[in-house]
JSON list of C-alpha atoms in Angstrom, two decimals:
[
{"chain": "A", "resi": 195, "resn": "LYS", "atom": "CA", "xyz": [0.00, 0.00, 0.00]},
{"chain": "A", "resi": 196, "resn": "ALA", "atom": "CA", "xyz": [1.48, 3.34, -0.99]},
{"chain": "A", "resi": 197, "resn": "GLY", "atom": "CA", "xyz": [2.25, 5.76, 1.83]},
{"chain": "A", "resi": 198, "resn": "VAL", "atom": "CA", "xyz": [1.31, 9.39, 2.24]},
{"chain": "A", "resi": 199, "resn": "THR", "atom": "CA", "xyz": [2.72, 11.51, -0.58]},
{"chain": "A", "resi": 200, "resn": "GLN", "atom": "CA", "xyz": [3.37, 15.21, -0.55]},
{"chain": "A", "resi": 201, "resn": "THR", "atom": "CA", "xyz": [4.22, 17.52, -3.40]},
{"chain": "A", "resi": 202, "resn": "PRO", "atom": "CA", "xyz": [6.37, 19.39, -3.97]},
{"chain": "A", "resi": 203, "resn": "ARG", "atom": "CA", "xyz": [9.16, 18.22, -1.66]},
{"chain": "A", "resi": 204, "resn": "TYR", "atom": "CA", "xyz": [10.97, 21.53, -1.76]},
{"chain": "A", "resi": 205, "resn": "LEU", "atom": "CA", "xyz": [9.75, 25.03, -2.45]},
{"chain": "A", "resi": 206, "resn": "ILE", "atom": "CA", "xyz": [11.38, 28.45, -2.43]},
{"chain": "A", "resi": 207, "resn": "LYS", "atom": "CA", "xyz": [9.19, 31.54, -2.38]},
{"chain": "A", "resi": 208, "resn": "THR", "atom": "CA", "xyz": [9.60, 35.22, -1.60]},
{"chain": "A", "resi": 209, "resn": "ARG", "atom": "CA", "xyz": [7.80, 37.28, 1.00]},
{"chain": "A", "resi": 210, "resn": "GLY", "atom": "CA", "xyz": [4.30, 38.29, 0.01]},
{"chain": "A", "resi": 211, "resn": "GLN", "atom": "CA", "xyz": [3.76, 35.40, -2.37]},
{"chain": "A", "resi": 212, "resn": "GLN", "atom": "CA", "xyz": [1.32, 32.59, -1.78]},
{"chain": "A", "resi": 213, "resn": "VAL", "atom": "CA", "xyz": [1.90, 28.85, -1.92]},
{"chain": "A", "resi": 214, "resn": "THR", "atom": "CA", "xyz": [-0.17, 25.69, -2.25]},
{"chain": "A", "resi": 215, "resn": "LEU", "atom": "CA", "xyz": [1.01, 22.34, -0.90]},
{"chain": "A", "resi": 216, "resn": "SER", "atom": "CA", "xyz": [-0.57, 19.03, -1.79]},
{"chain": "A", "resi": 217, "resn": "CYS", "atom": "CA", "xyz": [-1.06, 15.80, 0.13]},
{"chain": "A", "resi": 218, "resn": "SER", "atom": "CA", "xyz": [-2.38, 12.42, -0.98]},
{"chain": "A", "resi": 219, "resn": "PRO", "atom": "CA", "xyz": [-3.32, 10.18, 1.94]},
{"chain": "A", "resi": 220, "resn": "ILE", "atom": "CA", "xyz": [-3.03, 6.43, 2.17]},
{"chain": "A", "resi": 221, "resn": "SER", "atom": "CA", "xyz": [-5.82, 4.76, 0.22]},
{"chain": "A", "resi": 222, "resn": "GLY", "atom": "CA", "xyz": [-8.89, 4.38, 2.43]},
{"chain": "A", "resi": 223, "resn": "HIS", "atom": "CA", "xyz": [-7.80, 7.01, 4.94]},
{"chain": "A", "resi": 224, "resn": "ARG", "atom": "CA", "xyz": [-10.39, 9.74, 5.30]},
{"chain": "A", "resi": 225, "resn": "SER", "atom": "CA", "xyz": [-8.71, 12.04, 7.79]},
{"chain": "A", "resi": 226, "resn": "VAL", "atom": "CA", "xyz": [-5.88, 14.34, 6.80]},
{"chain": "A", "resi": 227, "resn": "SER", "atom": "CA", "xyz": [-4.02, 16.53, 9.27]},
{"chain": "A", "resi": 228, "resn": "TRP", "atom": "CA", "xyz": [-1.37, 19.16, 8.66]},
{"chain": "A", "resi": 229, "resn": "TYR", "atom": "CA", "xyz": [1.50, 20.09, 10.96]},
{"chain": "A", "resi": 230, "resn": "GLN", "atom": "CA", "xyz": [4.21, 22.72, 10.81]},
{"chain": "A", "resi": 231, "resn": "GLN", "atom": "CA", "xyz": [7.70, 21.85, 12.03]},
{"chain": "A", "resi": 232, "resn": "THR", "atom": "CA", "xyz": [10.25, 24.54, 12.85]},
{"chain": "A", "resi": 233, "resn": "PRO", "atom": "CA", "xyz": [13.40, 24.47, 14.99]},
{"chain": "A", "resi": 234, "resn": "GLY", "atom": "CA", "xyz": [11.98, 27.10, 17.32]},
{"chain": "A", "resi": 235, "resn": "GLN", "atom": "CA", "xyz": [8.38, 25.99, 17.77]},
{"chain": "A", "resi": 236, "resn": "GLY", "atom": "CA", "xyz": [8.71, 22.28, 17.11]},
{"chain": "A", "resi": 237, "resn": "LEU", "atom": "CA", "xyz": [5.74, 20.39, 15.69]},
{"chain": "A", "resi": 238, "resn": "GLN", "atom": "CA", "xyz": [2.48, 22.31, 15.74]},
{"chain": "A", "resi": 239, "resn": "PHE", "atom": "CA", "xyz": [-0.98, 21.28, 14.60]},
{"chain": "A", "resi": 240, "resn": "LEU", "atom": "CA", "xyz": [-2.42, 23.34, 11.76]},
{"chain": "A", "resi": 241, "resn": "PHE", "atom": "CA", "xyz": [-5.76, 21.71, 10.92]},
{"chain": "A", "resi": 242, "resn": "GLU", "atom": "CA", "xyz": [-7.57, 18.45, 10.31]},
{"chain": "A", "resi": 243, "resn": "TYR", "atom": "CA", "xyz": [-9.95, 17.53, 7.51]},
{"chain": "A", "resi": 244, "resn": "PHE", "atom": "CA", "xyz": [-12.44, 14.69, 7.40]},
{"chain": "A", "resi": 245, "resn": "SER", "atom": "CA", "xyz": [-14.92, 14.06, 4.60]},
{"chain": "A", "resi": 246, "resn": "GLU", "atom": "CA", "xyz": [-14.11, 17.39, 2.95]},
{"chain": "A", "resi": 247, "resn": "THR", "atom": "CA", "xyz": [-14.81, 19.32, 6.16]},
{"chain": "A", "resi": 248, "resn": "GLN", "atom": "CA", "xyz": [-12.35, 21.07, 8.40]},
{"chain": "A", "resi": 249, "resn": "ARG", "atom": "CA", "xyz": [-13.01, 19.58, 11.81]},
{"chain": "A", "resi": 250, "resn": "ASN", "atom": "CA", "xyz": [-10.38, 21.37, 13.82]},
{"chain": "A", "resi": 251, "resn": "LYS", "atom": "CA", "xyz": [-7.91, 24.19, 13.48]},
{"chain": "A", "resi": 252, "resn": "GLY", "atom": "CA", "xyz": [-4.79, 25.03, 15.41]},
{"chain": "A", "resi": 253, "resn": "ASN", "atom": "CA", "xyz": [-3.64, 28.42, 16.55]},
{"chain": "A", "resi": 254, "resn": "PHE", "atom": "CA", "xyz": [-2.47, 29.85, 13.23]},
{"chain": "A", "resi": 255, "resn": "PRO", "atom": "CA", "xyz": [-3.49, 33.06, 11.45]},
{"chain": "A", "resi": 256, "resn": "GLY", "atom": "CA", "xyz": [-6.09, 33.10, 8.72]},
{"chain": "A", "resi": 257, "resn": "ARG", "atom": "CA", "xyz": [-3.35, 33.21, 6.08]},
{"chain": "A", "resi": 258, "resn": "PHE", "atom": "CA", "xyz": [-3.16, 29.45, 6.57]},
{"chain": "A", "resi": 259, "resn": "SER", "atom": "CA", "xyz": [-6.04, 27.60, 4.98]},
{"chain": "A", "resi": 260, "resn": "GLY", "atom": "CA", "xyz": [-6.78, 24.23, 3.50]},
{"chain": "A", "resi": 261, "resn": "ARG", "atom": "CA", "xyz": [-9.30, 22.04, 1.85]},
{"chain": "A", "resi": 262, "resn": "GLN", "atom": "CA", "xyz": [-10.02, 18.40, 1.20]},
{"chain": "A", "resi": 263, "resn": "PHE", "atom": "CA", "xyz": [-11.41, 16.87, -1.95]},
{"chain": "A", "resi": 264, "resn": "SER", "atom": "CA", "xyz": [-13.86, 14.02, -2.37]},
{"chain": "A", "resi": 265, "resn": "ASN", "atom": "CA", "xyz": [-11.00, 11.56, -2.93]},
{"chain": "A", "resi": 266, "resn": "SER", "atom": "CA", "xyz": [-9.52, 12.64, 0.45]},
{"chain": "A", "resi": 267, "resn": "ARG", "atom": "CA", "xyz": [-6.59, 14.44, -1.14]},
{"chain": "A", "resi": 268, "resn": "SER", "atom": "CA", "xyz": [-5.85, 17.68, 0.64]},
{"chain": "A", "resi": 269, "resn": "GLU", "atom": "CA", "xyz": [-4.21, 20.98, -0.09]},
{"chain": "A", "resi": 270, "resn": "MET", "atom": "CA", "xyz": [-3.04, 23.70, 2.21]},
{"chain": "A", "resi": 271, "resn": "ASN", "atom": "CA", "xyz": [-2.50, 27.28, 1.17]},
{"chain": "A", "resi": 272, "resn": "VAL", "atom": "CA", "xyz": [-0.45, 30.00, 2.77]},
{"chain": "A", "resi": 273, "resn": "SER", "atom": "CA", "xyz": [-1.05, 33.53, 1.52]},
{"chain": "A", "resi": 274, "resn": "THR", "atom": "CA", "xyz": [1.11, 36.61, 1.95]},
{"chain": "A", "resi": 275, "resn": "LEU", "atom": "CA", "xyz": [4.14, 34.59, 2.96]},
{"chain": "A", "resi": 276, "resn": "GLU", "atom": "CA", "xyz": [6.34, 35.78, 5.80]},
{"chain": "A", "resi": 277, "resn": "LEU", "atom": "CA", "xyz": [9.92, 34.80, 6.60]},
{"chain": "A", "resi": 278, "resn": "GLY", "atom": "CA", "xyz": [8.65, 32.97, 9.67]},
{"chain": "A", "resi": 279, "resn": "ASP", "atom": "CA", "xyz": [6.60, 30.63, 7.50]},
{"chain": "A", "resi": 280, "resn": "SER", "atom": "CA", "xyz": [9.78, 28.84, 6.48]},
{"chain": "A", "resi": 281, "resn": "ALA", "atom": "CA", "xyz": [9.28, 25.34, 7.82]},
{"chain": "A", "resi": 282, "resn": "LEU", "atom": "CA", "xyz": [8.75, 21.68, 7.06]},
{"chain": "A", "resi": 283, "resn": "TYR", "atom": "CA", "xyz": [5.05, 21.12, 6.46]},
{"chain": "A", "resi": 284, "resn": "LEU", "atom": "CA", "xyz": [3.92, 17.61, 7.26]},
{"chain": "A", "resi": 285, "resn": "CYS", "atom": "CA", "xyz": [0.74, 15.92, 6.23]},
{"chain": "A", "resi": 286, "resn": "ALA", "atom": "CA", "xyz": [-0.63, 12.90, 8.09]},
{"chain": "A", "resi": 287, "resn": "SER", "atom": "CA", "xyz": [-3.50, 10.57, 7.35]},
{"chain": "A", "resi": 288, "resn": "SER", "atom": "CA", "xyz": [-5.42, 8.09, 9.46]},
{"chain": "A", "resi": 289, "resn": "LEU", "atom": "CA", "xyz": [-8.45, 5.81, 9.43]},
{"chain": "A", "resi": 290, "resn": "ALA", "atom": "CA", "xyz": [-10.26, 8.38, 11.47]},
{"chain": "A", "resi": 291, "resn": "GLU", "atom": "CA", "xyz": [-13.71, 8.05, 12.87]},
{"chain": "A", "resi": 292, "resn": "LEU", "atom": "CA", "xyz": [-15.12, 9.64, 16.00]},
{"chain": "A", "resi": 293, "resn": "ALA", "atom": "CA", "xyz": [-12.93, 9.16, 19.06]},
{"chain": "A", "resi": 294, "resn": "ASP", "atom": "CA", "xyz": [-10.31, 7.62, 16.84]},
{"chain": "A", "resi": 295, "resn": "TYR", "atom": "CA", "xyz": [-7.29, 5.95, 18.37]},
{"chain": "A", "resi": 296, "resn": "ASN", "atom": "CA", "xyz": [-5.60, 4.95, 15.18]},
{"chain": "A", "resi": 297, "resn": "GLU", "atom": "CA", "xyz": [-2.11, 6.21, 14.58]},
{"chain": "A", "resi": 298, "resn": "GLN", "atom": "CA", "xyz": [-1.41, 8.90, 12.04]},
{"chain": "A", "resi": 299, "resn": "PHE", "atom": "CA", "xyz": [0.88, 8.13, 9.12]},
{"chain": "A", "resi": 300, "resn": "PHE", "atom": "CA", "xyz": [3.07, 10.97, 7.95]},
{"chain": "A", "resi": 301, "resn": "GLY", "atom": "CA", "xyz": [4.32, 11.97, 4.55]},
{"chain": "A", "resi": 302, "resn": "PRO", "atom": "CA", "xyz": [7.90, 13.08, 3.87]},
{"chain": "A", "resi": 303, "resn": "GLY", "atom": "CA", "xyz": [6.96, 16.74, 4.14]},
{"chain": "A", "resi": 304, "resn": "THR", "atom": "CA", "xyz": [7.35, 19.83, 2.01]},
{"chain": "A", "resi": 305, "resn": "ARG", "atom": "CA", "xyz": [10.30, 22.04, 2.90]},
{"chain": "A", "resi": 306, "resn": "LEU", "atom": "CA", "xyz": [9.21, 25.65, 2.34]},
{"chain": "A", "resi": 307, "resn": "THR", "atom": "CA", "xyz": [11.82, 28.38, 2.32]},
{"chain": "A", "resi": 308, "resn": "VAL", "atom": "CA", "xyz": [10.66, 32.00, 2.26]},
{"chain": "A", "resi": 309, "resn": "LEU", "atom": "CA", "xyz": [13.25, 34.55, 1.15]},
{"chain": "B", "resi": 293, "resn": "ALA", "atom": "CA", "xyz": [-4.51, 21.03, 28.18]},
{"chain": "B", "resi": 294, "resn": "GLN", "atom": "CA", "xyz": [-2.80, 17.83, 27.13]},
{"chain": "B", "resi": 295, "resn": "SER", "atom": "CA", "xyz": [0.97, 17.95, 26.96]},
{"chain": "B", "resi": 296, "resn": "VAL", "atom": "CA", "xyz": [4.07, 15.79, 26.90]},
{"chain": "B", "resi": 297, "resn": "ALA", "atom": "CA", "xyz": [7.59, 16.64, 27.99]},
{"chain": "B", "resi": 298, "resn": "GLN", "atom": "CA", "xyz": [10.86, 15.19, 26.82]},
{"chain": "B", "resi": 299, "resn": "PRO", "atom": "CA", "xyz": [13.43, 16.29, 29.38]},
{"chain": "B", "resi": 300, "resn": "GLU", "atom": "CA", "xyz": [16.53, 15.36, 27.37]},
{"chain": "B", "resi": 301, "resn": "ASP", "atom": "CA", "xyz": [17.49, 17.18, 24.18]},
{"chain": "B", "resi": 302, "resn": "GLN", "atom": "CA", "xyz": [20.06, 14.51, 23.37]},
{"chain": "B", "resi": 303, "resn": "VAL", "atom": "CA", "xyz": [20.84, 10.98, 24.48]},
{"chain": "B", "resi": 304, "resn": "ASN", "atom": "CA", "xyz": [24.13, 9.29, 23.67]},
{"chain": "B", "resi": 305, "resn": "VAL", "atom": "CA", "xyz": [24.56, 5.54, 23.93]},
{"chain": "B", "resi": 306, "resn": "ALA", "atom": "CA", "xyz": [27.09, 2.99, 22.71]},
{"chain": "B", "resi": 307, "resn": "GLU", "atom": "CA", "xyz": [26.01, 0.42, 20.15]},
{"chain": "B", "resi": 308, "resn": "GLY", "atom": "CA", "xyz": [24.85, -2.77, 21.83]},
{"chain": "B", "resi": 309, "resn": "ASN", "atom": "CA", "xyz": [23.89, -1.03, 25.04]},
{"chain": "B", "resi": 310, "resn": "PRO", "atom": "CA", "xyz": [20.28, -0.54, 26.13]},
{"chain": "B", "resi": 311, "resn": "LEU", "atom": "CA", "xyz": [18.72, 2.83, 25.41]},
{"chain": "B", "resi": 312, "resn": "THR", "atom": "CA", "xyz": [15.98, 4.83, 27.08]},
{"chain": "B", "resi": 313, "resn": "VAL", "atom": "CA", "xyz": [14.35, 8.00, 25.78]},
{"chain": "B", "resi": 314, "resn": "LYS", "atom": "CA", "xyz": [12.20, 9.67, 28.41]},
{"chain": "B", "resi": 315, "resn": "CYS", "atom": "CA", "xyz": [8.71, 11.12, 28.13]},
{"chain": "B", "resi": 316, "resn": "THR", "atom": "CA", "xyz": [6.29, 12.36, 30.76]},
{"chain": "B", "resi": 317, "resn": "TYR", "atom": "CA", "xyz": [2.72, 13.38, 30.12]},
{"chain": "B", "resi": 318, "resn": "SER", "atom": "CA", "xyz": [0.03, 15.62, 31.54]},
{"chain": "B", "resi": 319, "resn": "VAL", "atom": "CA", "xyz": [-3.53, 14.82, 30.48]},
{"chain": "B", "resi": 320, "resn": "SER", "atom": "CA", "xyz": [-7.04, 14.98, 31.78]},
{"chain": "B", "resi": 321, "resn": "GLY", "atom": "CA", "xyz": [-8.73, 11.65, 31.36]},
{"chain": "B", "resi": 322, "resn": "ASN", "atom": "CA", "xyz": [-7.19, 8.61, 29.74]},
{"chain": "B", "resi": 323, "resn": "PRO", "atom": "CA", "xyz": [-3.88, 9.17, 27.97]},
{"chain": "B", "resi": 324, "resn": "TYR", "atom": "CA", "xyz": [-3.39, 8.02, 24.38]},
{"chain": "B", "resi": 325, "resn": "LEU", "atom": "CA", "xyz": [0.35, 8.11, 23.83]},
{"chain": "B", "resi": 326, "resn": "PHE", "atom": "CA", "xyz": [2.55, 7.64, 20.78]},
{"chain": "B", "resi": 327, "resn": "TRP", "atom": "CA", "xyz": [6.20, 7.49, 19.82]},
{"chain": "B", "resi": 328, "resn": "TYR", "atom": "CA", "xyz": [7.45, 8.61, 16.41]},
{"chain": "B", "resi": 329, "resn": "VAL", "atom": "CA", "xyz": [10.93, 8.72, 14.90]},
{"chain": "B", "resi": 330, "resn": "GLN", "atom": "CA", "xyz": [12.25, 11.18, 12.33]},
{"chain": "B", "resi": 331, "resn": "TYR", "atom": "CA", "xyz": [15.31, 10.65, 10.17]},
{"chain": "B", "resi": 332, "resn": "PRO", "atom": "CA", "xyz": [17.00, 13.64, 8.50]},
{"chain": "B", "resi": 333, "resn": "ASN", "atom": "CA", "xyz": [14.90, 15.25, 5.78]},
{"chain": "B", "resi": 334, "resn": "ARG", "atom": "CA", "xyz": [12.12, 12.73, 6.31]},
{"chain": "B", "resi": 335, "resn": "GLY", "atom": "CA", "xyz": [8.65, 12.69, 7.78]},
{"chain": "B", "resi": 336, "resn": "LEU", "atom": "CA", "xyz": [7.72, 11.01, 11.02]},
{"chain": "B", "resi": 337, "resn": "GLN", "atom": "CA", "xyz": [7.53, 7.23, 11.27]},
{"chain": "B", "resi": 338, "resn": "PHE", "atom": "CA", "xyz": [5.16, 5.61, 13.75]},
{"chain": "B", "resi": 339, "resn": "LEU", "atom": "CA", "xyz": [6.88, 3.34, 16.31]},
{"chain": "B", "resi": 340, "resn": "LEU", "atom": "CA", "xyz": [4.23, 2.39, 18.85]},
{"chain": "B", "resi": 341, "resn": "LYS", "atom": "CA", "xyz": [1.20, 3.52, 20.81]},
{"chain": "B", "resi": 342, "resn": "TYR", "atom": "CA", "xyz": [-0.46, 3.05, 24.17]},
{"chain": "B", "resi": 343, "resn": "ILE", "atom": "CA", "xyz": [-4.23, 3.17, 24.30]},
{"chain": "B", "resi": 344, "resn": "THR", "atom": "CA", "xyz": [-5.13, 0.74, 27.06]},
{"chain": "B", "resi": 345, "resn": "GLY", "atom": "CA", "xyz": [-4.12, -2.65, 28.37]},
{"chain": "B", "resi": 346, "resn": "ASP", "atom": "CA", "xyz": [-0.61, -3.90, 29.06]},
{"chain": "B", "resi": 347, "resn": "ASN", "atom": "CA", "xyz": [1.79, -1.32, 30.39]},
{"chain": "B", "resi": 348, "resn": "LEU", "atom": "CA", "xyz": [4.61, -2.67, 28.21]},
{"chain": "B", "resi": 349, "resn": "VAL", "atom": "CA", "xyz": [3.96, -1.89, 24.57]},
{"chain": "B", "resi": 350, "resn": "LYS", "atom": "CA", "xyz": [6.01, -3.45, 21.80]},
{"chain": "B", "resi": 351, "resn": "GLY", "atom": "CA", "xyz": [6.56, -1.63, 18.55]},
{"chain": "B", "resi": 352, "resn": "SER", "atom": "CA", "xyz": [8.55, -1.50, 15.36]},
{"chain": "B", "resi": 353, "resn": "TYR", "atom": "CA", "xyz": [12.30, -2.12, 14.95]},
{"chain": "B", "resi": 354, "resn": "GLY", "atom": "CA", "xyz": [12.67, -3.73, 18.39]},
{"chain": "B", "resi": 355, "resn": "PHE", "atom": "CA", "xyz": [11.45, -0.70, 20.33]},
{"chain": "B", "resi": 356, "resn": "GLU", "atom": "CA", "xyz": [9.15, -0.92, 23.31]},
{"chain": "B", "resi": 357, "resn": "ALA", "atom": "CA", "xyz": [7.70, 1.57, 25.75]},
{"chain": "B", "resi": 358, "resn": "GLU", "atom": "CA", "xyz": [6.64, 1.33, 29.33]},
{"chain": "B", "resi": 359, "resn": "PHE", "atom": "CA", "xyz": [3.53, 3.15, 30.46]},
{"chain": "B", "resi": 360, "resn": "ASN", "atom": "CA", "xyz": [3.61, 4.15, 34.13]},
{"chain": "B", "resi": 361, "resn": "LYS", "atom": "CA", "xyz": [0.44, 5.79, 35.39]},
{"chain": "B", "resi": 362, "resn": "SER", "atom": "CA", "xyz": [1.73, 6.68, 38.84]},
{"chain": "B", "resi": 363, "resn": "GLN", "atom": "CA", "xyz": [4.79, 8.44, 37.40]},
{"chain": "B", "resi": 364, "resn": "THR", "atom": "CA", "xyz": [2.88, 9.76, 34.35]},
{"chain": "B", "resi": 365, "resn": "SER", "atom": "CA", "xyz": [5.66, 8.49, 32.13]},
{"chain": "B", "resi": 366, "resn": "PHE", "atom": "CA", "xyz": [5.92, 6.70, 28.81]},
{"chain": "B", "resi": 367, "resn": "HIS", "atom": "CA", "xyz": [9.60, 5.98, 28.26]},
{"chain": "B", "resi": 368, "resn": "LEU", "atom": "CA", "xyz": [10.86, 4.48, 25.02]},
{"chain": "B", "resi": 369, "resn": "LYS", "atom": "CA", "xyz": [13.32, 1.62, 25.34]},
{"chain": "B", "resi": 370, "resn": "LYS", "atom": "CA", "xyz": [15.38, -0.78, 23.29]},
{"chain": "B", "resi": 371, "resn": "PRO", "atom": "CA", "xyz": [17.49, -3.61, 24.75]},
{"chain": "B", "resi": 372, "resn": "SER", "atom": "CA", "xyz": [20.38, -3.23, 22.30]},
{"chain": "B", "resi": 373, "resn": "ALA", "atom": "CA", "xyz": [20.97, -0.01, 20.36]},
{"chain": "B", "resi": 374, "resn": "LEU", "atom": "CA", "xyz": [22.13, 0.14, 16.74]},
{"chain": "B", "resi": 375, "resn": "VAL", "atom": "CA", "xyz": [23.98, 2.94, 14.99]},
{"chain": "B", "resi": 376, "resn": "SER", "atom": "CA", "xyz": [21.04, 3.06, 12.57]},
{"chain": "B", "resi": 377, "resn": "ASP", "atom": "CA", "xyz": [18.75, 4.01, 15.48]},
{"chain": "B", "resi": 378, "resn": "SER", "atom": "CA", "xyz": [20.36, 7.45, 15.54]},
{"chain": "B", "resi": 379, "resn": "ALA", "atom": "CA", "xyz": [17.53, 9.86, 14.81]},
{"chain": "B", "resi": 380, "resn": "LEU", "atom": "CA", "xyz": [15.12, 12.36, 16.37]},
{"chain": "B", "resi": 381, "resn": "TYR", "atom": "CA", "xyz": [12.45, 10.81, 18.56]},
{"chain": "B", "resi": 382, "resn": "PHE", "atom": "CA", "xyz": [9.12, 12.41, 19.43]},
{"chain": "B", "resi": 383, "resn": "CYS", "atom": "CA", "xyz": [6.64, 11.50, 22.10]},
{"chain": "B", "resi": 384, "resn": "ALA", "atom": "CA", "xyz": [3.05, 12.60, 21.44]},
{"chain": "B", "resi": 385, "resn": "VAL", "atom": "CA", "xyz": [-0.35, 12.59, 23.10]},
{"chain": "B", "resi": 386, "resn": "ARG", "atom": "CA", "xyz": [-3.63, 12.32, 21.23]},
{"chain": "B", "resi": 387, "resn": "THR", "atom": "CA", "xyz": [-6.23, 14.93, 22.08]},
{"chain": "B", "resi": 388, "resn": "ILE", "atom": "CA", "xyz": [-9.81, 14.15, 21.15]},
{"chain": "B", "resi": 389, "resn": "LEU", "atom": "CA", "xyz": [-11.37, 17.44, 20.07]},
{"chain": "B", "resi": 390, "resn": "THR", "atom": "CA", "xyz": [-14.93, 18.66, 20.43]},
{"chain": "B", "resi": 391, "resn": "GLY", "atom": "CA", "xyz": [-15.39, 18.72, 16.66]},
{"chain": "B", "resi": 392, "resn": "GLY", "atom": "CA", "xyz": [-15.11, 14.95, 16.67]},
{"chain": "B", "resi": 393, "resn": "GLY", "atom": "CA", "xyz": [-11.58, 14.90, 15.36]},
{"chain": "B", "resi": 394, "resn": "ASN", "atom": "CA", "xyz": [-8.28, 14.74, 17.09]},
{"chain": "B", "resi": 395, "resn": "LYS", "atom": "CA", "xyz": [-4.78, 16.09, 16.99]},
{"chain": "B", "resi": 396, "resn": "LEU", "atom": "CA", "xyz": [-1.35, 15.06, 18.17]},
{"chain": "B", "resi": 397, "resn": "THR", "atom": "CA", "xyz": [0.52, 17.26, 20.63]},
{"chain": "B", "resi": 398, "resn": "PHE", "atom": "CA", "xyz": [4.23, 16.56, 20.39]},
{"chain": "B", "resi": 399, "resn": "GLY", "atom": "CA", "xyz": [7.11, 16.88, 22.76]},
{"chain": "B", "resi": 400, "resn": "THR", "atom": "CA", "xyz": [10.17, 18.86, 21.78]},
{"chain": "B", "resi": 401, "resn": "GLY", "atom": "CA", "xyz": [12.03, 15.81, 20.57]},
{"chain": "B", "resi": 402, "resn": "THR", "atom": "CA", "xyz": [15.11, 13.93, 21.75]},
{"chain": "B", "resi": 403, "resn": "GLN", "atom": "CA", "xyz": [18.09, 13.44, 19.47]},
{"chain": "B", "resi": 404, "resn": "LEU", "atom": "CA", "xyz": [19.44, 9.92, 19.90]},
{"chain": "B", "resi": 405, "resn": "LYS", "atom": "CA", "xyz": [23.05, 9.31, 18.95]},
{"chain": "B", "resi": 406, "resn": "VAL", "atom": "CA", "xyz": [24.33, 5.75, 18.93]},
{"chain": "B", "resi": 407, "resn": "GLU", "atom": "CA", "xyz": [28.10, 5.46, 18.64]},
{"chain": "B", "resi": 408, "resn": "LEU", "atom": "CA", "xyz": [30.33, 2.53, 17.80]}
]
């Protein structure tokens, strides 16, 4: 079974631009979560999508948004990029239902550098 | 709020020796705990989880973890370390959210270095 895939793997943007990152979950997984990883803040939860609906959102500004498609693939968008948005963005999928205890499986991440 | 703490930024151990990576947790209600490993320029790989049941949980690559409710700890262990175990290890706690979903709250990570 193929794992979680993320595209692109690396991205360089300049301040003020916007960026879209893509995630394809493991086949059959309906929940997709996004995390941001930085040396200073560590791993932080961005949001979770299930059945095309955002169920939960972390403490990030509105410049960070996402969506999920009917095939469970997900995209996240960051508008008006700031230098501090430079990070590894990780996508994770799981066989999520209510009160789910299944583990999340992570993709390799997209390394975003903002210049 | 749910949280986990990893008190050691780095752990050094000689190959063949046992290793322990420490994690303590603070949760309201039942804890759902996880260990993940991250190799350079890679995503996180799931190692093991504790939901309920036996306090000793066995996972991938020979790793195990011991859940201790009285000490609120969930330490990761391996009887005999390998150089290839050198990586960044994260402890995490699952938070069930009111929207019906959940999220992982991670510790700050512990860099494990296994030397010959």
